CSV table of C-alpha atoms in Angstrom, one decimal:
chain,number,residue,atom,x,y,z
R,135,MET,CA,75.9,-104.6,41.5
R,136,GLN,CA,73.8,-106.1,44.3
R,137,ARG,CA,70.0,-105.9,44.2
R,138,ALA,CA,68.4,-103.1,46.2
R,139,LEU,CA,66.2,-104.3,49.1
R,140,SER,CA,63.3,-102.5,50.7
R,141,SER,CA,63.7,-103.7,54.3
R,142,PRO,CA,66.6,-102.9,56.6
R,143,LEU,CA,66.7,-106.5,57.6
R,144,LEU,CA,66.7,-108.0,54.2
R,145,PRO,CA,70.4,-107.4,53.2
R,146,LEU,CA,71.2,-109.9,55.9
R,147,LEU,CA,69.3,-112.5,54.0
R,148,LEU,CA,71.8,-112.2,51.2
R,149,LEU,CA,75.0,-112.4,53.2
R,150,GLY,CA,77.2,-115.1,51.7
R,151,ALA,CA,75.3,-115.2,48.4
R,152,ALA,CA,77.3,-114.5,45.2
R,153,THR,CA,77.1,-110.9,43.9
R,154,LEU,CA,75.2,-111.0,40.6
R,155,ALA,CA,75.7,-108.6,37.7
R,156,SER,CA,72.5,-106.9,36.6
R,157,ALA,CA,72.9,-108.4,33.2
R,158,GLN,CA,72.8,-111.9,34.5
R,159,PRO,CA,69.5,-113.8,34.9
R,160,GLN,CA,68.0,-114.1,38.3
R,161,PRO,CA,68.4,-117.4,40.0
R,162,GLY,CA,65.4,-119.6,40.6
R,163,ALA,CA,64.3,-121.6,43.6
R,164,GLU,CA,67.3,-123.9,43.2
R,165,ALA,CA,69.4,-121.1,44.8
R,166,PHE,CA,67.7,-121.7,48.2
R,167,SER,CA,69.4,-125.0,48.8
R,168,GLY,CA,73.0,-124.2,47.8
R,169,GLY,CA,75.9,-123.0,50.0
R,170,THR,CA,76.4,-122.6,53.7
R,171,PRO,CA,74.2,-120.4,55.9
R,172,PRO,CA,76.0,-117.2,57.0
R,173,ILE,CA,75.0,-117.9,60.6
R,174,VAL,CA,77.6,-120.7,60.8
R,175,GLU,CA,80.4,-118.1,60.3
R,176,THR,CA,78.7,-115.6,62.6
R,177,LEU,CA,78.3,-118.0,65.5
R,178,GLY,CA,81.3,-120.2,64.8
R,179,SER,CA,81.4,-123.8,63.6
R,180,ASP,CA,81.7,-125.0,67.1
R,181,ARG,CA,78.3,-123.4,68.0
R,182,VAL,CA,76.3,-125.4,65.4
R,183,VAL,CA,75.8,-129.1,64.8
R,184,GLU,CA,76.1,-130.2,61.2
R,185,LEU,CA,73.4,-132.7,60.2
R,186,THR,CA,72.2,-134.4,57.0
R,187,ALA,CA,68.7,-133.7,55.8
R,188,VAL,CA,66.8,-135.6,53.1
R,189,ASN,CA,64.4,-134.0,50.7
R,190,VAL,CA,60.6,-134.6,51.2
R,191,PRO,CA,59.3,-134.0,47.7
R,192,LYS,CA,55.7,-134.9,48.2
R,193,GLY,CA,53.5,-132.4,49.9
R,194,LYS,CA,51.8,-129.0,49.4
R,195,VAL,CA,53.0,-125.4,49.8
R,196,VAL,CA,50.2,-123.8,51.8
R,197,TRP,CA,52.0,-120.4,52.1
R,198,PHE,CA,54.6,-118.8,49.9
R,199,ASN,CA,55.8,-115.3,50.3
R,200,SER,CA,56.4,-114.3,46.7
R,201,ALA,CA,57.2,-110.7,47.7
R,202,LEU,CA,60.0,-111.8,50.1
R,203,ALA,CA,61.3,-114.2,47.4
R,204,ALA,CA,61.4,-111.3,44.9
R,205,GLU,CA,63.2,-109.1,47.4
R,206,MET,CA,65.8,-111.9,47.8
R,207,GLY,CA,66.3,-111.7,44.0
R,208,ILE,CA,64.6,-115.0,43.1
R,209,ALA,CA,63.1,-115.3,39.6
R,210,LEU,CA,59.3,-116.0,39.8
R,211,PRO,CA,56.4,-116.5,37.4
R,212,PRO,CA,54.7,-113.2,36.2
R,213,GLY,CA,52.8,-111.7,39.2
R,214,GLY,CA,54.5,-114.1,41.6
R,215,VAL,CA,51.6,-116.5,41.2
R,216,MET,CA,52.0,-120.1,42.3
R,217,THR,CA,52.3,-122.5,39.4
R,218,PRO,CA,52.7,-126.3,39.5
R,219,GLU,CA,56.2,-125.9,38.2
R,220,LEU,CA,57.1,-123.4,41.0
R,221,GLU,CA,55.6,-125.5,43.7
R,222,ALA,CA,57.6,-128.5,42.5
R,223,GLN,CA,60.8,-126.4,42.7
R,224,LEU,CA,59.9,-125.2,46.1
R,225,MET,CA,59.3,-128.7,47.4
R,226,ARG,CA,62.6,-129.8,45.9
R,227,HIS,CA,64.7,-127.0,47.4
R,228,LEU,CA,62.8,-126.0,50.7
R,229,SER,CA,61.3,-129.3,51.9
R,230,TRP,CA,63.9,-131.0,54.2
R,231,ARG,CA,63.8,-133.3,57.2
R,232,ILE,CA,66.9,-134.4,59.1
R,233,VAL,CA,67.9,-138.0,59.2
R,234,PRO,CA,67.1,-139.4,62.7
R,235,GLN,CA,70.1,-140.5,64.7
R,236,GLY,CA,70.9,-144.2,64.0
R,237,GLU,CA,69.1,-144.2,60.7
R,238,THR,CA,70.7,-144.3,57.2
R,239,VAL,CA,69.8,-142.1,54.2
R,240,PRO,CA,67.3,-143.8,52.0
R,241,GLU,CA,68.9,-145.0,48.7
R,242,GLY,CA,68.6,-142.4,46.0
R,243,ALA,CA,67.4,-139.7,48.3
R,244,ARG,CA,68.5,-136.1,47.7
R,245,THR,CA,70.4,-134.7,50.7
R,246,THR,CA,71.7,-131.4,52.0
R,247,LYS,CA,73.7,-130.2,55.0
R,248,VAL,CA,71.7,-128.4,57.7
R,249,TYR,CA,72.9,-126.8,60.9
R,250,ALA,CA,71.2,-126.8,64.4
R,251,ASP,CA,72.4,-123.8,66.4
R,252,ARG,CA,73.5,-124.1,70.1
R,253,TYR,CA,72.0,-121.6,72.6
R,254,GLY,CA,70.9,-121.4,76.2
R,255,GLY,CA,68.6,-119.5,78.6
R,256,TRP,CA,65.2,-120.3,80.1
R,257,GLY,CA,62.1,-121.5,78.3
R,258,MET,CA,63.7,-124.5,76.5
R,259,GLY,CA,63.7,-127.2,79.1
R,260,HIS,CA,66.9,-129.2,79.2
R,261,ASN,CA,67.6,-128.7,75.5
R,262,LYS,CA,71.0,-127.3,74.5
R,263,GLY,CA,69.8,-125.3,71.5
R,264,ALA,CA,67.5,-125.7,68.5
R,265,GLY,CA,65.6,-128.9,69.1
R,266,ARG,CA,63.4,-128.9,66.0
R,267,ALA,CA,65.0,-126.3,63.7
R,268,ALA,CA,68.0,-126.1,61.4
R,269,PHE,CA,69.6,-123.6,59.0
R,270,PHE,CA,70.5,-124.4,55.4
R,271,GLY,CA,71.7,-122.6,52.3
R,272,GLU,CA,73.4,-119.3,51.6
R,273,TYR,CA,70.2,-117.3,52.1
R,274,ASN,CA,70.3,-118.2,55.8
R,275,LEU,CA,67.0,-120.0,55.8
R,276,ASN,CA,65.8,-121.9,58.8
R,277,ILE,CA,63.3,-124.8,58.9
R,278,LYS,CA,61.2,-125.2,62.0
R,279,GLY,CA,59.8,-128.7,62.3
R,280,VAL,CA,62.8,-130.3,60.6
R,281,GLY,CA,62.8,-133.2,63.1
R,282,VAL,CA,64.5,-134.0,66.4
R,283,THR,CA,68.1,-132.6,66.6
R,284,PRO,CA,70.9,-133.9,68.8
R,285,LEU,CA,70.5,-130.8,71.0
R,286,VAL,CA,67.2,-132.3,72.5
R,287,SER,CA,67.3,-133.7,76.0
R,288,ASN,CA,65.2,-136.7,77.0
R,289,ASN,CA,64.6,-134.8,80.2
R,290,THR,CA,62.7,-132.1,78.4
R,291,HIS,CA,58.9,-132.1,78.3
R,292,TYR,CA,57.5,-133.9,75.2
R,293,SER,CA,56.2,-130.6,73.8
R,294,HIS,CA,59.8,-129.4,73.3
R,295,ARG,CA,61.3,-132.6,72.1
R,296,HIS,CA,59.1,-134.2,69.4
R,297,GLY,CA,60.8,-132.3,66.6
R,298,GLY,CA,57.7,-131.1,64.9
R,299,ALA,CA,56.0,-127.7,64.3
R,300,PRO,CA,52.2,-127.2,64.1
R,301,LEU,CA,50.7,-126.0,60.8
R,302,SER,CA,48.8,-123.4,62.8
R,303,GLU,CA,52.1,-122.0,64.1
R,304,GLY,CA,53.3,-121.6,60.6
R,305,VAL,CA,50.3,-119.6,59.6
R,306,LEU,CA,50.6,-117.4,62.7
R,307,GLU,CA,54.3,-116.8,62.1
R,308,ALA,CA,53.6,-115.9,58.5
R,309,VAL,CA,51.0,-113.3,59.4
R,310,TRP,CA,52.8,-111.8,62.3
R,311,GLY,CA,56.1,-111.7,60.4
R,312,GLU,CA,54.6,-109.5,57.7
R,313,LEU,CA,52.9,-107.3,60.3
R,314,GLY,CA,56.1,-106.9,62.3
R,315,THR,CA,58.1,-106.1,59.3
R,316,ASN,CA,55.8,-103.2,58.5
R,317,LEU,CA,55.0,-102.0,62.0
R,318,PHE,CA,58.3,-102.1,63.9
R,319,ASN,CA,61.6,-100.2,63.4
R,320,ARG,CA,63.7,-103.4,63.7
R,321,GLY,CA,61.2,-105.5,61.8
R,322,SER,CA,60.7,-109.2,62.2
R,323,THR,CA,61.8,-112.5,60.8
R,324,ARG,CA,59.6,-113.5,57.9
R,325,ILE,CA,58.2,-116.8,56.7
R,326,LEU,CA,59.2,-117.7,53.1
R,327,ALA,CA,57.1,-120.8,53.0
R,328,VAL,CA,54.9,-123.1,55.0
R,329,ILE,CA,54.9,-126.7,53.7
R,330,ASP,CA,52.4,-129.4,54.6
R,331,VAL,CA,54.0,-132.9,54.0
R,332,GLY,CA,51.0,-134.7,55.5
R,333,ASP,CA,52.3,-135.8,58.9
R,334,VAL,CA,51.2,-135.1,62.4
R,335,THR,CA,52.4,-134.8,66.0
R,336,LYS,CA,51.0,-137.6,68.1
R,337,TRP,CA,50.4,-136.3,71.6
R,338,GLN,CA,50.6,-138.4,74.7
R,339,ASP,CA,46.9,-138.1,75.4
R,340,GLY,CA,46.1,-139.7,72.0
R,341,GLY,CA,45.4,-136.5,70.2
R,342,GLN,CA,47.0,-135.4,66.9
R,343,GLU,CA,48.1,-132.1,65.5
R,344,ARG,CA,48.9,-131.4,61.8
R,345,ARG,CA,52.5,-130.5,61.3
R,346,ALA,CA,54.3,-128.3,58.8
R,347,LEU,CA,57.8,-127.3,57.7
R,348,ILE,CA,58.1,-123.6,58.5
R,349,VAL,CA,60.8,-121.9,56.4
R,350,ARG,CA,62.0,-118.7,58.1
R,351,ALA,CA,64.2,-115.9,56.8
R,352,GLY,CA,66.3,-113.3,58.6
R,353,HIS,CA,69.6,-113.1,60.4
R,354,GLN,CA,68.0,-114.9,63.4
R,355,VAL,CA,70.8,-114.0,65.8
R,356,ARG,CA,69.4,-114.2,69.4
R,357,PRO,CA,70.6,-113.2,72.9
R,358,ALA,CA,70.3,-116.9,73.7
R,359,HIS,CA,73.3,-117.6,71.4
R,360,LEU,CA,75.7,-116.0,73.9
R,361,LEU,CA,74.2,-118.2,76.7
R,362,ALA,CA,75.1,-121.5,75.0
R,363,GLU,CA,76.8,-123.9,77.5
R,364,GLY,CA,80.3,-125.3,77.3
R,365,PHE,CA,82.2,-122.3,75.9
R,366,ASN,CA,84.9,-120.3,77.7
R,367,PRO,CA,84.3,-116.6,78.3
R,368,ASN,CA,86.7,-115.4,75.6
R,369,ASN,CA,85.2,-117.7,73.0
R,370,THR,CA,81.7,-116.3,73.8
R,371,TYR,CA,83.1,-112.7,73.7
R,372,GLU,CA,84.5,-113.2,70.2
R,373,ALA,CA,81.3,-114.8,69.0
R,374,THR,CA,79.3,-111.9,70.5
R,375,ILE,CA,81.4,-109.4,68.6
R,376,ARG,CA,80.6,-111.3,65.4
R,377,MET,CA,76.9,-111.3,66.3
R,378,LEU,CA,77.0,-107.5,66.8
R,379,ARG,CA,78.7,-106.9,63.5
R,380,GLN,CA,76.3,-109.2,61.7
R,381,THR,CA,73.3,-107.3,63.1
R,382,GLY,CA,74.7,-103.9,62.4
R,383,THR,CA,74.8,-103.0,66.1
R,384,LEU,CA,78.6,-103.0,66.7
R,385,VAL,CA,79.8,-99.4,67.0
R,386,GLU,CA,83.3,-98.9,65.6
R,387,THR,CA,85.1,-95.5,66.0
R,388,GLN,CA,88.5,-94.1,65.6
R,389,SER,CA,91.0,-93.0,68.2
R,390,GLY,CA,94.4,-91.5,67.2
R,391,GLY,CA,93.8,-92.8,63.7
R,392,ARG,CA,93.2,-96.4,64.9
R,393,PRO,CA,90.0,-98.3,64.9
R,394,VAL,CA,88.2,-98.8,68.2
R,395,LEU,CA,85.4,-101.2,69.1
R,396,ASP,CA,83.2,-99.0,71.3
R,397,LEU,CA,81.3,-101.6,73.3
R,398,ASP,CA,79.7,-99.0,75.6
R,399,ALA,CA,78.1,-97.4,72.6
R,400,SER,CA,77.2,-100.8,71.2
R,401,LEU,CA,75.4,-101.8,74.4
R,402,ASN,CA,73.6,-98.4,74.6
R,403,LYS,CA,72.5,-98.8,71.0
R,404,LEU,CA,71.1,-102.3,71.7
R,405,ALA,CA,69.3,-100.9,74.8
R,406,GLU,CA,67.7,-98.1,72.7
R,407,LEU,CA,66.7,-100.5,69.9
R,408,HIS,CA,65.0,-102.9,72.3
R,409,ALA,CA,63.3,-100.0,74.1
R,410,ARG,CA,61.9,-98.8,70.9
R,411,THR,CA,60.5,-102.2,70.0
R,412,ALA,CA,59.0,-102.5,73.4
R,413,ALA,CA,57.3,-99.1,73.1
R,414,GLU,CA,56.0,-100.0,69.6
R,415,LEU,CA,54.6,-103.2,70.9
R,416,TYR,CA,52.8,-101.3,73.7
R,417,ARG,CA,51.4,-98.7,71.2
R,418,TYR,CA,49.9,-101.4,69.1
R,419,ARG,CA,48.8,-103.5,72.1
R,420,ILE,CA,50.8,-106.5,71.0
R,421,LEU,CA,52.2,-108.9,73.6
R,422,HIS,CA,54.9,-111.4,72.6
R,423,GLY,CA,53.8,-113.8,75.3
R,424,GLY,CA,57.0,-115.8,75.5
R,425,LEU,CA,59.9,-113.4,75.4
R,426,SER,CA,62.8,-115.7,76.5
R,427,PRO,CA,66.4,-115.0,75.4
R,428,GLY,CA,65.8,-117.4,72.5
R,429,ASN,CA,62.5,-115.8,71.3
R,430,LYS,CA,63.8,-112.4,70.3
R,431,SER,CA,66.5,-111.0,67.9
R,432,LEU,CA,69.7,-109.7,69.3
R,433,ASP,CA,69.0,-106.3,67.8
R,434,GLY,CA,65.4,-105.9,69.1
R,435,GLY,CA,63.6,-107.4,66.1
R,436,MET,CA,60.7,-109.9,66.4
R,437,LEU,CA,61.4,-113.6,66.3
R,438,ASP,CA,59.4,-116.8,67.2
R,439,LEU,CA,56.0,-115.4,66.8
R,440,GLY,CA,53.6,-118.2,67.6
R,441,THR,CA,52.7,-116.8,71.1
R,442,ILE,CA,51.9,-113.2,70.0
R,443,THR,CA,48.5,-111.7,70.7
R,444,SER,CA,46.9,-108.3,70.2
R,445,GLN,CA,43.9,-106.9,72.0
R,446,PRO,CA,42.0,-103.6,72.6
R,447,ARG,CA,43.8,-103.0,75.9
R,448,THR,CA,47.1,-103.9,77.6
R,449,ALA,CA,46.1,-106.4,80.2
R,450,PRO,CA,47.9,-109.8,80.3
R,451,VAL,CA,47.2,-112.2,77.4
R,452,HIS,CA,48.2,-115.8,77.5
R,453,VAL,CA,48.7,-118.2,74.6
R,454,LEU,CA,50.9,-120.7,76.3
R,455,ASP,CA,49.7,-122.6,79.3
R,456,TYR,CA,52.1,-121.1,81.7
R,457,LYS,CA,51.3,-122.3,85.3
R,458,ASP,CA,52.2,-121.0,88.7
R,459,TYR,CA,52.4,-124.4,90.3
R,460,SER,CA,52.3,-122.9,93.8
R,461,THR,CA,48.8,-121.6,93.2
R,462,GLY,CA,47.7,-123.7,90.2
R,463,SER,CA,46.7,-120.6,88.2
R,464,VAL,CA,48.2,-119.0,85.1
R,465,ARG,CA,51.1,-116.8,86.0
R,466,GLU,CA,50.4,-113.1,86.5
R,467,ASP,CA,53.8,-111.9,85.2
R,468,LEU,CA,53.1,-112.2,81.5
R,469,ARG,CA,52.6,-108.6,80.8
R,470,PHE,CA,54.3,-105.6,79.2
R,471,GLU,CA,56.2,-104.6,82.3
R,472,THR,CA,57.6,-108.1,82.7
R,473,GLU,CA,58.7,-108.3,79.0
R,474,ASN,CA,60.7,-105.1,79.7
R,475,GLN,CA,62.4,-106.8,82.6
R,476,TRP,CA,63.3,-109.7,80.4
R,477,ARG,CA,64.8,-107.4,77.8
R,478,VAL,CA,67.0,-105.7,80.5
R,479,ARG,CA,68.0,-109.1,81.8
R,480,ASP,CA,69.3,-110.1,78.4
R,481,LEU,CA,71.1,-106.7,78.0
R,482,GLU,CA,72.8,-107.3,81.3
R,483,ALA,CA,73.9,-110.7,80.2
R,484,MET,CA,75.4,-109.2,77.0
R,485,ARG,CA,77.2,-106.6,79.2
R,486,LYS,CA,78.7,-109.4,81.3
R,487,VAL,CA,80.0,-111.2,78.2
R,488,LEU,CA,81.4,-108.0,76.7
R,489,SER,CA,83.2,-107.2,79.9
R,490,GLN,CA,85.8,-109.6,78.6
R,491,GLY,CA,86.9,-106.7,76.3
R,492,ARG,CA,88.0,-104.5,79.2
R,493,GLY,CA,91.7,-103.8,78.7
R,494,LYS,CA,92.0,-105.3,75.3
R,495,PRO,CA,93.8,-103.1,72.7
R,496,GLY,CA,91.4,-101.2,70.4
R,497,VAL,CA,88.4,-101.8,72.7
R,498,ARG,CA,86.4,-99.3,74.8
R,499,PHE,CA,84.4,-100.8,77.7
R,500,GLY,CA,83.4,-98.8,80.8
R,501,ASN,CA,80.6,-101.1,82.1
R,502,PRO,CA,77.6,-99.0,81.1
R,503,ASP,CA,74.4,-99.2,83.1
R,504,VAL,CA,72.3,-100.7,80.4
R,505,GLY,CA,69.2,-101.0,82.6
R,506,ARG,CA,69.2,-97.2,83.2
R,507,VAL,CA,69.8,-96.6,79.5
R,508,TYR,CA,66.9,-98.9,78.6
R,509,GLU,CA,64.5,-97.2,81.1
R,510,ALA,CA,65.3,-93.7,79.8
R,511,ALA,CA,65.0,-94.8,76.2
R,512,TYR,CA,61.8,-96.6,76.9
R,513,ARG,CA,60.2,-93.5,78.5
R,514,GLN,CA,61.3,-91.4,75.5
R,515,GLN,CA,60.0,-93.9,73.0
R,516,MET,CA,56.7,-94.4,74.8
R,517,GLU,CA,56.1,-90.6,74.7
R,518,LEU,CA,56.9,-90.6,71.0
R,519,GLN,CA,54.8,-93.6,70.1
R,520,LEU,CA,51.8,-92.5,72.1
R,521,LEU,CA,52.0,-89.0,70.5
R,522,GLN,CA,52.0,-90.7,67.1
R,523,ALA,CA,49.1,-92.9,68.2
R,524,SER,CA,47.1,-89.7,68.8
R,525,GLY,CA,47.5,-88.7,65.2
R,526,LEU,CA,50.8,-86.8,65.0
R,527,LYS,CA,53.3,-87.5,62.3
R,528,PRO,CA,56.7,-88.8,63.6
R,529,ASP,CA,58.5,-85.4,63.0
R,530,ALA,CA,55.7,-83.5,64.7
R,531,ALA,CA,55.8,-85.9,67.7
R,532,LYS,CA,59.6,-85.4,68.0
R,533,ALA,CA,59.3,-81.7,67.7
R,534,LEU,CA,56.5,-81.5,70.4
R,535,ARG,CA,58.5,-83.7,72.8
R,536,ALA,CA,61.6,-81.7,72.2
R,537,ALA,CA,59.7,-78.4,72.9
R,538,ASP,CA,58.2,-79.8,76.1
R,539,PRO,CA,60.2,-82.8,77.4
C-alpha cells in the first residue's frame, strides 16, 4: 500500500520509489540519496548528462521542510524537530557538489550519480541546459548550486555560469514554494532543504555573496525541455509524450475499443491549466518576473521562484536587472499581460512538437488553436478568481458566472 499524500503534485515525488507495506518501518534520510531520479526516464537518458558528485559533510541545514519530508514518507524525530542526528543525516544524503571537469574524486570521499538536464529557450544565455543544478535519487530531488555543469557555455554571462546559488534565493524559494503549493491549483515545486556549506560566489567587481545548496522537490518538467537542441523532431515528440504522461496532462481515450492519444484534448488541457495559474497569480497580485520556458512547469505549476514579487496593485515589478539597451532603462514588458503572451508562446511550441503525431496510428491531432483556447480560459478564470476575491465561495462564484456569463 502506498502512502496517501495531501498534494496533487506530491505523488510525482515518489515515482520510482519502492512501494512499502504499511507494516514496514519508514525509511530515514538515507532514502534520499539512493536510486535514479524518475526524470531521467521521463526525458530520456540522451537528454541528461550523468555526473559524479561528492558529499560535502560539513555545513549547516538552515531550512528543512519537515512537513514535506513526512509527506514523502520519511521517518522523522517526534514533531519533526531538527536534532543533531537528523542534521548529520541530511548533510550526508542531501549535501552534494559535482566534481569539476578535469579533477579527480578526493580519496575516501562519498560519491553519488547526479544528472544535469538538457533544455533550451531564452533567458539562459548560451547554456544548453542546467548550468548549476542536477537531479539525484529516486525521490527526484534537484540541487541548485551544485557547481558548474558541462552544459555551461563560456560565452554566457558570468551570472549564469559560476555554478552557485545564493543563500537568499534558497530562502525565497522555500517561502514561495509553500505559498504556491497552498494558493495555486497546480501548486509549486517545494524546497526540502537549504544547506549552507560556507562558501561564496566571488563577483567580478570584487563583491561576495553567500551560497547555498538548494534541494528542490517536484516533477520539475518544463516547456524548455522540449526546446533542447540537437534532437530530431520524432525524438522530441516521443519525449514530450512521456512528459505529458508524467505530469498527468496526457489525455487518453478509446475509439473502436482501441486506445487513442488525444493530443488536441491534451493541448487544450494544458492551455486551461496555464490560464488558471495566470488568473490566480493576477488575483493574488503575484508576478513571476522571469517566466521563460525554463522557469515554469509544463503543467502550469510554479517553478524557479527567486524572481517572484507581490504588491498591492498589478503594475510591473522588477527583481532582475532586465535592461532595454536601446533606451538604457528597465524593460516595460515585465507585466501580467506579457507573462500571458509567454505562456501562449510555449503552448504553441508544444503544438508544433506534437504535430509530429499527425497521421500516427492511435493518435488524434487536429492542430488546435491553443492561443484562442488559452484566451477564453483566461477570461473565464479571471471572472471566477475575481468573484472569489470579492468573498464568494468557489461554488457560488461558478454558479453566478453560469447564471450570467
